Coordinates of C-alpha atoms in Angstrom, one line a residue:
M125 CA 28.1 -15.4 -23.3
T126 CA 24.7 -14.7 -24.7
N127 CA 22.2 -12.5 -22.8
T128 CA 20.0 -15.6 -22.3
A129 CA 22.9 -17.5 -20.8
I130 CA 23.8 -14.6 -18.6
H131 CA 20.2 -14.4 -17.2
K132 CA 20.1 -18.1 -16.6
T133 CA 23.4 -18.0 -14.8
A134 CA 22.2 -15.0 -12.7
L135 CA 19.1 -17.0 -11.8
A136 CA 21.1 -20.0 -10.8
L137 CA 23.4 -17.9 -8.6
A138 CA 20.5 -16.2 -7.0
M139 CA 18.8 -19.5 -6.2
S140 CA 22.0 -20.9 -4.8
A141 CA 22.2 -17.9 -2.5
L142 CA 18.9 -18.8 -1.0
A143 CA 20.6 -21.9 0.6
L144 CA 23.0 -19.8 2.7
P145 CA 22.9 -20.3 6.5
G146 CA 22.1 -16.7 7.4
C147 CA 18.3 -17.5 7.1
A148 CA 18.3 -20.1 9.8
T149 CA 20.4 -17.9 12.2
A150 CA 18.2 -14.9 11.8
Q151 CA 15.1 -17.1 12.3
A152 CA 16.5 -18.3 15.6
D153 CA 17.2 -14.8 16.7
T154 CA 13.6 -13.8 16.4
A155 CA 11.9 -16.9 17.8
D156 CA 10.3 -14.9 20.6
A157 CA 9.1 -12.1 18.4
S158 CA 5.4 -12.7 19.2
A159 CA 6.1 -11.9 22.9
D160 CA 6.7 -8.2 22.4
F161 CA 5.3 -7.4 19.0
R162 CA 3.7 -4.2 20.3
E163 CA 7.1 -2.8 21.0
R164 CA 8.3 -3.0 17.4
E165 CA 8.7 0.3 15.6
P166 CA 7.0 0.7 12.2
S167 CA 10.4 0.4 10.4
E168 CA 10.8 -3.1 11.8
E169 CA 7.7 -4.5 10.0
I170 CA 7.6 -6.6 6.8
V171 CA 4.2 -6.0 5.5
Y172 CA 1.9 -8.2 3.3
F173 CA -0.7 -6.2 1.4
V174 CA -3.7 -8.4 0.4
L175 CA -7.2 -8.1 -1.1
P176 CA -9.2 -10.5 1.1
D177 CA -11.5 -11.4 -1.7
R178 CA -8.7 -12.7 -3.8
F179 CA -6.6 -14.6 -1.2
E180 CA -8.4 -17.7 0.1
N181 CA -12.0 -18.8 0.3
G182 CA -12.3 -20.2 3.8
D183 CA -16.1 -20.2 4.0
T184 CA -18.2 -20.7 0.9
S185 CA -21.4 -20.0 2.7
N186 CA -20.7 -16.2 2.6
D187 CA -19.9 -16.0 -1.1
T188 CA -23.0 -14.0 -1.9
G189 CA -22.9 -12.0 1.3
G190 CA -26.4 -13.0 2.3
F191 CA -27.9 -11.1 -0.6
E192 CA -30.7 -12.6 -2.7
G193 CA -30.9 -12.6 -6.5
G194 CA -28.3 -12.7 -9.2
R195 CA -24.8 -11.3 -9.6
L196 CA -26.0 -7.7 -10.1
D197 CA -27.7 -8.0 -6.7
H198 CA -25.1 -9.9 -4.6
G199 CA -22.0 -9.1 -6.6
F200 CA -20.6 -12.7 -6.6
D201 CA -19.3 -13.9 -10.0
P202 CA -15.9 -15.7 -9.8
T203 CA -15.6 -15.7 -13.6
A204 CA -15.6 -11.9 -13.8
R205 CA -12.5 -10.0 -12.6
G206 CA -14.7 -7.1 -11.4
F207 CA -16.9 -9.1 -9.1
F208 CA -16.6 -10.9 -5.7
H209 CA -14.7 -14.2 -6.0
G210 CA -15.2 -15.6 -2.5
G211 CA -12.1 -14.9 -0.5
D212 CA -12.8 -14.0 3.2
L213 CA -11.5 -13.5 6.7
A214 CA -11.7 -17.3 7.4
G215 CA -9.4 -17.8 4.4
L216 CA -6.9 -15.2 5.7
T217 CA -6.9 -16.8 9.1
A218 CA -6.4 -20.3 7.7
R219 CA -3.3 -19.2 5.8
L220 CA -1.4 -17.4 8.6
D221 CA 1.2 -20.3 8.6
Y222 CA 2.0 -19.4 5.0
L223 CA 2.5 -15.8 5.8
E224 CA 4.5 -16.5 8.9
N225 CA 6.8 -18.8 7.0
L226 CA 7.3 -16.0 4.4
G227 CA 8.6 -13.8 7.2
I228 CA 5.6 -11.4 7.3
T229 CA 5.3 -9.4 10.5
A230 CA 2.3 -7.1 9.6
I231 CA -0.8 -7.8 7.4
W232 CA -2.4 -4.9 5.6
F233 CA -5.6 -5.7 3.8
A234 CA -7.8 -3.7 1.5
P235 CA -10.9 -2.3 3.2
I236 CA -13.2 -4.9 4.8
F237 CA -16.2 -2.6 5.6
Q238 CA -19.6 -3.3 4.3
N239 CA -19.8 -2.2 0.7
K240 CA -22.5 -1.5 -1.8
P241 CA -22.5 -4.9 -3.6
V242 CA -22.7 -3.6 -7.1
Q243 CA -22.7 -0.2 -8.7
G244 CA -22.0 1.4 -12.1
P245 CA -24.0 2.3 -15.2
E246 CA -26.0 -0.4 -16.9
G247 CA -23.8 -2.7 -18.9
N248 CA -20.7 -1.6 -17.0
E249 CA -21.5 -2.7 -13.5
S250 CA -18.9 -4.1 -11.1
A251 CA -18.8 -5.1 -7.5
G252 CA -17.3 -3.8 -4.2
Y253 CA -15.0 -6.8 -3.8
H254 CA -12.1 -4.3 -3.3
G255 CA -13.7 -2.6 -0.3
Y256 CA -13.7 1.1 -1.4
W257 CA -17.5 1.6 -1.8
V258 CA -18.4 1.7 1.8
T259 CA -22.0 1.9 3.1
D260 CA -21.5 0.7 6.7
F261 CA -18.3 1.6 8.4
T262 CA -19.1 -0.3 11.6
R263 CA -18.8 -3.9 10.4
P264 CA -17.0 -6.2 7.9
D265 CA -18.6 -6.8 4.5
S266 CA -20.9 -9.8 4.8
H267 CA -19.0 -11.4 1.9
F268 CA -15.9 -11.4 4.2
G269 CA -17.4 -12.4 7.5
T270 CA -18.6 -11.0 10.8
R271 CA -17.2 -8.8 13.5
E272 CA -16.5 -12.0 15.5
E273 CA -14.6 -13.5 12.7
F274 CA -12.6 -10.3 12.3
A275 CA -11.8 -10.4 16.1
A276 CA -10.7 -14.0 15.7
F277 CA -8.4 -13.0 12.8
V278 CA -6.8 -10.2 14.7
E279 CA -6.3 -12.4 17.7
A280 CA -4.7 -15.2 15.6
A281 CA -2.4 -12.8 13.9
H282 CA -1.3 -11.2 17.2
A283 CA -0.7 -14.6 18.7
R284 CA 2.0 -15.1 16.0
G285 CA 3.5 -11.6 16.6
M286 CA 1.9 -10.2 13.4
K287 CA 0.4 -6.7 13.4
V288 CA -2.8 -5.9 11.6
Y289 CA -3.1 -2.8 9.5
M290 CA -6.6 -1.7 8.2
D291 CA -7.1 0.1 5.0
I292 CA -9.5 3.0 5.8
I293 CA -11.4 5.6 3.8
T294 CA -12.4 9.0 5.0
N295 CA -12.7 10.8 1.7
H296 CA -15.9 9.2 0.3
T297 CA -18.6 6.6 0.6
A298 CA -20.4 4.5 -1.9
D299 CA -22.2 6.2 -4.8
V300 CA -25.7 6.9 -3.5
I301 CA -26.3 10.7 -4.0
Q302 CA -27.5 11.7 -7.4
F303 CA -27.7 15.1 -9.1
T304 CA -30.8 16.2 -11.1
E305 CA -28.7 17.9 -13.7
G306 CA -26.0 15.2 -13.7
D307 CA -27.0 13.4 -16.8
D308 CA -26.9 16.6 -18.8
T309 CA -23.5 17.8 -17.5
G310 CA -21.8 14.4 -17.3
F311 CA -21.5 15.2 -13.6
A312 CA -18.8 17.7 -14.3
Y313 CA -17.2 19.5 -11.4
R314 CA -18.8 22.9 -10.5
S315 CA -16.3 25.2 -8.9
L316 CA -16.4 27.4 -5.8
G317 CA -16.2 30.6 -7.9
D318 CA -18.9 29.6 -10.4
Y319 CA -21.2 28.0 -7.8
P320 CA -20.7 29.6 -4.3
Y321 CA -22.4 28.2 -1.2
S322 CA -24.4 31.4 -0.9
T323 CA -26.7 31.0 -4.0
R324 CA -28.5 28.1 -5.7
G325 CA -27.1 27.1 -9.1
G326 CA -24.7 30.0 -9.6
P327 CA -24.0 33.6 -8.6
D328 CA -27.4 34.8 -10.1
G329 CA -29.4 32.1 -8.3
A330 CA -31.6 32.5 -5.2
P331 CA -29.8 33.2 -2.0
I332 CA -29.3 30.2 0.4
N333 CA -27.2 29.5 3.4
P334 CA -27.2 33.0 4.8
G335 CA -24.2 33.8 7.0
F336 CA -22.2 30.8 6.0
M337 CA -18.6 32.0 5.4
G338 CA -17.3 29.1 3.4
H339 CA -15.5 25.9 4.0
E340 CA -12.3 27.4 5.3
D341 CA -13.9 28.2 8.7
S342 CA -14.5 24.7 10.1
S343 CA -16.1 26.0 13.3
E344 CA -19.4 24.5 14.4
E345 CA -20.9 28.0 14.5
N346 CA -20.1 28.6 10.9
F347 CA -21.2 25.2 9.6
A348 CA -24.5 25.4 11.5
K349 CA -25.4 28.0 8.8
L350 CA -24.8 25.5 6.0
V351 CA -28.3 23.9 5.6
N352 CA -28.9 23.7 1.9
P353 CA -26.7 21.3 -0.2
N354 CA -28.1 22.5 -3.5
Y355 CA -25.6 25.3 -4.3
A356 CA -23.9 23.5 -7.3
Y357 CA -26.3 20.7 -8.2
T358 CA -29.8 19.7 -7.1
V359 CA -29.2 16.8 -4.8
E360 CA -31.3 13.6 -5.0
V361 CA -31.1 10.5 -2.8
P362 CA -33.0 7.4 -4.1
E363 CA -35.7 6.3 -1.7
A364 CA -34.4 2.8 -1.6
E365 CA -31.0 3.9 -0.4
S366 CA -32.1 6.8 1.8
D367 CA -30.9 5.0 5.0
V368 CA -28.3 2.6 3.6
K369 CA -25.3 4.2 5.2
V370 CA -24.1 3.5 8.7
P371 CA -23.7 5.5 11.0
A372 CA -27.0 7.2 10.1
W373 CA -25.5 10.7 9.9
L374 CA -23.8 9.7 6.7
N375 CA -27.2 9.6 4.9
D376 CA -27.6 13.4 5.1
P377 CA -26.4 15.1 1.8
I378 CA -25.3 18.2 3.8
Y379 CA -22.2 16.3 4.8
Y380 CA -21.0 15.9 1.2
H381 CA -19.4 18.4 -1.2
N382 CA -22.0 17.7 -4.0
R383 CA -20.0 19.5 -6.7
G384 CA -19.5 16.8 -9.4
S385 CA -16.6 14.6 -10.4
T386 CA -13.0 15.4 -9.7
T387 CA -10.4 15.7 -12.5
F388 CA -7.7 15.0 -9.9
T389 CA -6.1 18.4 -10.2
G390 CA -6.4 21.8 -8.5
E391 CA -9.5 22.7 -6.4
D392 CA -11.6 19.7 -7.5
S393 CA -8.9 17.2 -6.3
R394 CA -10.2 17.8 -2.8
M395 CA -13.8 18.6 -3.4
G396 CA -14.9 16.5 -6.4
D397 CA -16.4 13.0 -6.4
F398 CA -13.7 10.4 -6.8
A399 CA -14.9 8.2 -9.7
G400 CA -18.5 9.2 -8.9
L401 CA -18.3 8.2 -5.2
D402 CA -20.0 10.5 -2.7
D403 CA -17.3 13.0 -1.6
L404 CA -17.5 13.7 2.1
F405 CA -17.4 17.4 3.3
T406 CA -14.3 16.8 5.4
E407 CA -14.0 20.5 6.4
H408 CA -17.4 20.0 8.2
P409 CA -16.9 19.6 12.0
R410 CA -19.6 16.9 12.1
V411 CA -17.8 14.9 9.5
R412 CA -14.5 15.2 11.3
E413 CA -16.1 14.2 14.6
G414 CA -18.0 11.3 13.0
M415 CA -15.1 9.8 11.1
T416 CA -12.9 10.1 14.2
E417 CA -15.5 8.2 16.2
I418 CA -15.8 5.5 13.6
F419 CA -12.1 4.6 13.5
E420 CA -11.4 5.1 17.2
S421 CA -13.9 2.4 17.7
W422 CA -12.0 -0.1 15.5
I423 CA -8.9 0.6 17.5
A424 CA -10.7 0.2 20.9
D425 CA -12.8 -2.8 19.9
F426 CA -10.2 -4.9 18.1
G427 CA -6.7 -3.7 19.1
I428 CA -5.5 -3.2 15.5
D429 CA -2.1 -1.8 14.9
G430 CA -2.3 0.8 12.2
F431 CA -4.2 2.4 9.3
R432 CA -3.3 2.8 5.7
V433 CA -5.3 5.9 4.6
D434 CA -6.9 5.7 1.2
T435 CA -6.9 8.8 -1.1
A436 CA -5.2 11.0 1.5
R437 CA -4.4 13.8 -0.9
H438 CA -8.0 14.3 -1.8
V439 CA -8.9 15.3 1.8
D440 CA -8.3 18.8 3.2
P441 CA -5.2 19.2 5.5
G442 CA -7.4 20.4 8.4
F443 CA -9.1 17.1 8.6
W444 CA -5.8 15.2 9.0
Q445 CA -4.5 17.7 11.6
H446 CA -7.6 16.7 13.6
F447 CA -7.8 13.0 12.8
V448 CA -4.2 11.8 13.1
P449 CA -3.6 13.0 16.6
A450 CA -6.9 11.6 17.7
M451 CA -6.0 8.1 16.4
E452 CA -2.6 8.3 18.0
A453 CA -4.1 9.3 21.3
R454 CA -6.7 6.6 21.2
S455 CA -4.1 3.9 20.4
E456 CA -2.0 5.1 23.4
V457 CA -5.0 4.8 25.7
V458 CA -5.7 1.2 24.7
G459 CA -2.0 0.2 24.9
I460 CA -0.8 0.3 21.3
P461 CA 2.5 2.3 21.6
N462 CA 3.6 2.1 17.9
F463 CA 0.3 2.6 16.1
H464 CA 1.3 3.3 12.4
I465 CA -0.7 5.7 10.2
F466 CA 0.5 6.1 6.6
G467 CA -1.3 7.9 3.8
E468 CA -1.7 7.1 0.2
V469 CA -0.4 10.0 -1.8
Y470 CA -0.2 8.7 -5.4
K471 CA 2.6 10.3 -7.4
D472 CA 4.6 8.1 -9.8
V473 CA 7.9 10.1 -9.9
P474 CA 11.2 9.3 -8.1
D475 CA 11.0 12.6 -6.1
S476 CA 10.1 12.7 -2.4
G477 CA 9.2 16.4 -2.4
Y478 CA 5.5 16.0 -3.4
I479 CA 4.7 13.2 -1.0
A480 CA 6.8 14.7 1.9
Q481 CA 4.5 17.8 2.1
Y482 CA 1.8 15.5 3.5
T483 CA 4.0 14.7 6.5
R484 CA 4.8 18.4 7.1
R485 CA 1.5 20.3 6.4
D486 CA -1.1 17.5 7.0
G487 CA 0.7 15.8 9.9
F488 CA 1.0 12.2 8.6
P489 CA 3.7 10.3 10.4
A490 CA 4.3 8.4 7.1
V491 CA 3.2 8.1 3.6
L492 CA 3.4 5.3 1.1
D493 CA 6.8 5.7 -0.6
F494 CA 5.7 6.2 -4.2
A495 CA 9.1 7.9 -4.9
F496 CA 10.9 4.7 -4.0
Q497 CA 8.5 2.7 -6.3
A498 CA 9.1 5.0 -9.2
A499 CA 12.9 4.9 -8.7
M500 CA 12.9 1.1 -8.7
R501 CA 10.8 1.0 -11.9
D502 CA 13.3 3.4 -13.5
L503 CA 16.2 1.2 -12.4
L504 CA 14.8 -2.2 -13.3
G505 CA 12.3 -1.5 -16.0
R506 CA 13.6 1.6 -17.8
E507 CA 17.3 0.9 -17.2
T508 CA 18.2 4.3 -15.8
G509 CA 21.4 4.8 -13.9
T510 CA 21.5 3.8 -10.2
V511 CA 22.0 7.5 -9.5
V512 CA 18.2 7.8 -9.5
L513 CA 17.9 5.9 -6.3
S514 CA 20.7 7.9 -4.6
E515 CA 18.9 11.1 -5.5
M516 CA 15.6 9.8 -4.3
F517 CA 17.2 8.9 -0.9
D518 CA 18.7 12.4 -0.8
G519 CA 15.1 13.6 -0.5
D520 CA 14.6 11.8 2.8
V521 CA 15.5 15.1 4.5
L522 CA 12.3 16.6 3.2
Y523 CA 10.0 14.5 5.4
E524 CA 8.9 15.8 8.8
G525 CA 11.5 14.2 11.0
G526 CA 14.0 13.8 8.2
E527 CA 16.0 10.6 7.5
E528 CA 14.9 9.0 10.8
A529 CA 11.2 9.4 9.8
A530 CA 12.0 8.1 6.3
R531 CA 12.8 4.7 7.8
A532 CA 9.1 4.2 8.6
M533 CA 7.9 4.9 5.0
P534 CA 6.3 1.8 3.6
T535 CA 8.2 0.9 0.4
F536 CA 6.7 -1.1 -2.4
L537 CA 7.3 -2.2 -6.0
G538 CA 3.7 -2.4 -7.3
N539 CA 0.2 -2.6 -6.1
H540 CA -3.5 -3.1 -6.8
D541 CA -3.9 0.2 -8.6
M542 CA -0.8 0.7 -10.7
G543 CA -0.1 -3.0 -11.4
R544 CA 2.4 -5.6 -10.3
F545 CA 6.1 -4.9 -10.5
S546 CA 6.5 -7.8 -13.0
T547 CA 3.7 -6.3 -15.1
L548 CA 5.3 -2.8 -15.1
I549 CA 8.7 -4.2 -16.1
R550 CA 7.1 -6.2 -18.9
A551 CA 5.3 -3.0 -20.1
D552 CA 8.7 -1.2 -20.2
Q553 CA 10.4 -4.2 -21.9
P554 CA 7.8 -6.0 -24.0
D555 CA 10.3 -8.5 -25.4
I556 CA 11.8 -9.5 -22.1
S557 CA 12.3 -13.2 -21.5
Q558 CA 10.7 -15.0 -18.6
D559 CA 14.1 -15.7 -17.1
E560 CA 15.2 -12.1 -17.2
L561 CA 11.9 -10.9 -15.9
L562 CA 12.2 -13.2 -12.9
S563 CA 15.8 -12.0 -12.3
R564 CA 14.8 -8.4 -12.3
V565 CA 11.8 -9.0 -10.0
M566 CA 14.0 -11.0 -7.6
L567 CA 16.5 -8.2 -7.5
G568 CA 13.8 -5.7 -6.9
H569 CA 12.6 -7.6 -3.8
A570 CA 16.1 -8.2 -2.6
M571 CA 16.8 -4.4 -2.7
M572 CA 13.5 -3.4 -1.1
L573 CA 14.1 -5.8 1.8
S574 CA 17.6 -4.4 2.4
L575 CA 17.1 -0.7 2.0
R576 CA 15.5 1.8 4.4
G577 CA 11.8 1.8 4.8
S578 CA 9.2 -0.8 5.8
P579 CA 8.9 -3.2 2.8
V580 CA 5.5 -4.1 1.5
I581 CA 5.0 -7.4 -0.4
Y582 CA 2.0 -7.3 -2.7
Y583 CA 0.1 -10.6 -2.4
G584 CA 0.8 -13.0 -5.2
D585 CA 4.2 -11.4 -6.1
E586 CA 5.8 -14.1 -4.0
Q587 CA 4.2 -16.7 -6.4
G588 CA 5.4 -15.0 -9.6
F589 CA 2.1 -13.4 -10.6
V590 CA 2.3 -11.3 -13.8
G591 CA -0.9 -9.4 -14.6
D592 CA -2.1 -8.0 -17.9
G593 CA -2.3 -4.4 -16.6
N594 CA -3.4 -2.3 -13.6
D595 CA -6.5 -2.2 -11.4
Q596 CA -8.7 -5.2 -12.0
Q597 CA -6.0 -6.9 -14.1
A598 CA -3.6 -6.8 -11.1
R599 CA -6.0 -8.5 -8.6
E600 CA -5.7 -12.2 -9.3
D601 CA -6.9 -15.1 -7.1
M602 CA -4.4 -17.0 -5.0
F603 CA -6.9 -19.8 -4.6
P604 CA -8.0 -21.7 -7.8
S605 CA -9.3 -19.0 -10.1
R606 CA -12.3 -19.3 -12.4
T607 CA -11.5 -16.0 -14.2
P608 CA -10.3 -16.6 -17.8
D609 CA -8.6 -13.2 -17.9
Y610 CA -6.3 -14.4 -15.1
N611 CA -5.8 -18.0 -16.0
D612 CA -4.1 -17.3 -19.3
N613 CA -1.3 -15.3 -17.6
D614 CA 2.2 -16.6 -17.9
L615 CA 3.6 -16.6 -14.4
I616 CA 7.4 -16.4 -13.6
G617 CA 9.4 -19.0 -11.6
T618 CA 6.7 -21.6 -12.0
D619 CA 4.8 -23.7 -14.4
A620 CA 1.6 -23.1 -12.4
T621 CA -1.3 -20.9 -13.5
T622 CA -3.8 -19.0 -11.5
A623 CA -6.3 -21.8 -12.1
E624 CA -4.4 -23.7 -9.4
S625 CA -3.9 -22.9 -5.8
N626 CA -0.8 -20.8 -5.5
F627 CA 0.7 -21.2 -2.0
D628 CA 3.9 -22.8 -3.0
E629 CA 6.6 -22.2 -0.3
D630 CA 9.2 -23.5 -2.7
H631 CA 8.7 -20.8 -5.3
P632 CA 12.0 -19.0 -5.9
L633 CA 10.4 -15.6 -5.1
Y634 CA 8.8 -17.0 -1.9
R635 CA 12.1 -18.4 -0.8
L636 CA 14.0 -15.2 -1.6
I637 CA 11.5 -13.1 0.4
A638 CA 11.6 -15.5 3.3
Q639 CA 15.4 -15.4 3.3
F640 CA 15.7 -11.7 3.2
S641 CA 13.0 -11.2 5.7
A642 CA 14.8 -13.4 8.1
I643 CA 18.0 -11.5 7.6
R644 CA 16.2 -8.2 8.0
R645 CA 14.5 -9.4 11.2
G646 CA 17.8 -10.8 12.6
H647 CA 19.9 -7.7 12.2
D648 CA 18.6 -4.3 13.6
A649 CA 20.8 -2.4 11.1
F650 CA 18.3 -3.1 8.4
T651 CA 15.2 -2.0 10.4
L652 CA 16.4 0.6 12.8
G653 CA 19.8 1.6 11.5
R654 CA 21.0 4.6 9.6
Q655 CA 21.5 4.2 5.9
Q656 CA 24.4 5.8 3.9
V657 CA 24.7 5.6 0.1
R658 CA 28.1 4.3 -0.7
H659 CA 28.1 3.8 -4.5
Y660 CA 26.0 4.6 -7.5
E661 CA 26.5 5.0 -11.3
Q662 CA 25.1 7.0 -14.1
E663 CA 24.2 3.9 -16.0
P664 CA 22.8 0.5 -15.0
G665 CA 25.3 -1.2 -12.6
F666 CA 26.2 -1.0 -9.0
F667 CA 24.2 0.5 -6.2
A668 CA 25.5 0.1 -2.6
V669 CA 24.5 1.4 0.8
S670 CA 25.8 0.9 4.3
R671 CA 23.4 0.1 7.1
F672 CA 24.6 0.7 10.7
D673 CA 23.6 -1.2 13.8
P674 CA 21.8 1.3 16.0
D675 CA 23.4 0.0 19.2
D676 CA 27.0 -0.8 18.5
G677 CA 27.5 0.9 15.0
T678 CA 28.4 -2.4 13.2
E679 CA 28.5 -1.7 9.5
Y680 CA 26.6 -3.8 6.9
L681 CA 27.1 -3.4 3.2
A682 CA 24.2 -4.1 0.8
V683 CA 25.5 -4.2 -2.8
F684 CA 23.4 -4.7 -6.0
N685 CA 24.0 -5.0 -9.7
T686 CA 21.2 -3.7 -11.9
A687 CA 23.0 -4.4 -15.2
D688 CA 22.3 -7.4 -17.4
E689 CA 25.9 -8.5 -17.3
Q690 CA 28.5 -9.3 -14.6
R691 CA 30.1 -6.2 -13.2
S692 CA 32.9 -5.4 -10.7
A693 CA 33.4 -2.3 -8.6
N694 CA 35.3 -1.0 -5.6
V695 CA 32.8 0.2 -3.0
W696 CA 33.6 2.8 -0.4
L697 CA 33.1 1.8 3.2
S698 CA 34.4 2.7 6.7
Y699 CA 38.2 2.8 6.9
E700 CA 38.3 0.6 10.0
A701 CA 36.6 -2.4 8.2
R702 CA 38.9 -5.3 7.6
A703 CA 36.7 -8.5 6.9
F704 CA 33.2 -9.6 6.1
E705 CA 30.6 -12.2 7.1
T706 CA 28.4 -13.1 4.2
L707 CA 24.6 -12.9 4.8
A708 CA 23.5 -13.3 1.2
G709 CA 25.1 -13.5 -2.2
T710 CA 28.9 -13.4 -2.4
C711 CA 31.0 -11.1 -0.2
P712 CA 34.8 -10.6 -0.4
A713 CA 36.6 -12.2 2.5
A714 CA 38.6 -9.1 3.3
V715 CA 39.1 -5.5 2.1
P716 CA 42.1 -4.9 -0.1
A717 CA 42.7 -1.4 1.3
P718 CA 41.2 0.6 4.1
G719 CA 38.1 2.3 2.9
S720 CA 37.5 0.1 -0.2
A721 CA 35.9 -3.3 -0.8
A722 CA 36.1 -5.1 -4.2
F723 CA 32.9 -6.7 -5.4
T724 CA 32.1 -8.8 -8.5
L725 CA 28.4 -9.5 -9.0
P726 CA 26.5 -11.4 -11.7
A727 CA 23.8 -9.8 -13.8
F728 CA 21.0 -8.7 -11.4
G729 CA 23.1 -10.0 -8.5
W730 CA 23.5 -8.9 -4.9
A731 CA 25.6 -9.2 -1.7
L732 CA 24.7 -8.5 1.9
C733 CA 27.8 -8.4 4.0
R734 CA 28.4 -7.7 7.7
V735 CA 31.7 -6.2 8.7
S736 CA 33.0 -8.9 11.0
E737 CA 36.5 -7.5 11.8
V738 CA 37.7 -4.0 12.3
A739 CA 41.1 -2.4 12.9
E740 CA 42.3 -2.5 16.5

């Protein structure tokens, strides 16, 4: 059989698996989920990550955000991928049926705070459609809606048993502060050693800030002596933007590091401006107090259920040691027992060690599982052996709380920064066919929804989106797009383009995710149960784990084939297992010998099996 025929056979088998009855059974088991959604643990959530601007335009009257002028004033230009396109809170609320049918239990959206509409050098401007250039932390961006519309969205989601996760930023604000010497230096970072707080413009400069003992002493007494921000650069704030930030204390340059741009390594990783954005002095007690007050208010005012924390590794550990307990305490007071905080610690290697340090030293309950993402790309894009995933899971012991804590790590395949999973696989395999690309992406989602962690679906992946790259190229519109850079993309699993509305509940990826979501929600083993790796190989091929019901210990086997051809293997399992119930794919009816189950899977195939009979 040719490779093309194999891939088409695999796709046909995968699609036939979507018709199995396990989906309906699991759906029935969770019919009352909305009644007690607050009691669900983070590992029980199936998360949908969405950029509101790119999802659905429910209210065209807010497209320009109430700003006058042209696109460089209000930021709205749906033909340009770097500008506002019109999606909003009204659109998100209107599409909750679509998300509920997909099996989503938590919605995480990119920051919705009021942004500087447009920034960037002349000729290279772009807009704050993504939400990361905040000027006002107390209200939604006017392109998205009002505080009342946000409250309505949260209430509507909660009524369906869906949690709401906000994407928050404590590292920086919009780019307002300028440096007199910046144009001459290219805004290069100026280090602590070369530009101490005690002198102006270098060790030989005039003395300033007498008595200040440096940023490592975060006491109010110490920081009361830091009064001059001109130690590294001469700070300037344009008059027109002197009071643009809210709360008002954010307008004072003393609350920023003011050292120039980060190179993302070493000292400047925490103290440099991230892509020119004003870097908050998070060691300062006023900054810690102020940011805590801001985000406590969102919990108290709207009853949201969690925070994804942007650029977590660019903030000093002391800030998080103060901030995280404060958020947990506030959520407990207002009756949110399982408030979820997870930090973004970007590291694209299949090794948990680097990201785990942020759960131990900084105190994050969870971090985005970049190690899982990197392992999945290695498996399905770079065709490494399935051992890479086994070794990655071995690292779960490194997290604070160990393997139990690892169950709450949000797992994902691609995102708005690195690009879509489909795009990454195509980058690794430029000559891949559309059929094979779909098969690999389907397998990736089947694995993510079956393995430990809280799976995150990146909006549009369920509609077969395939971007041209990362960042702006991975942020297509779900509603009919007017962006030529998006509309020429060749999507998988469909003949549609992004020029059409893409909310097709019959798309093969949508159906796959809905099926596996229902299975996951219907069986606690996949959300709360212990995971044990049962089989891996040094080449592409089988990977298998057991998941165990946390109450009665019932064993489930999840078996996957990452190879581009049919494979067979004997998979180790508990010795008392005798027979299986099939949840998805094809499971053997019985075990041939205690401790061993024989599986044959098609290219990029899977099987989810529940041990239905054990030895007396």
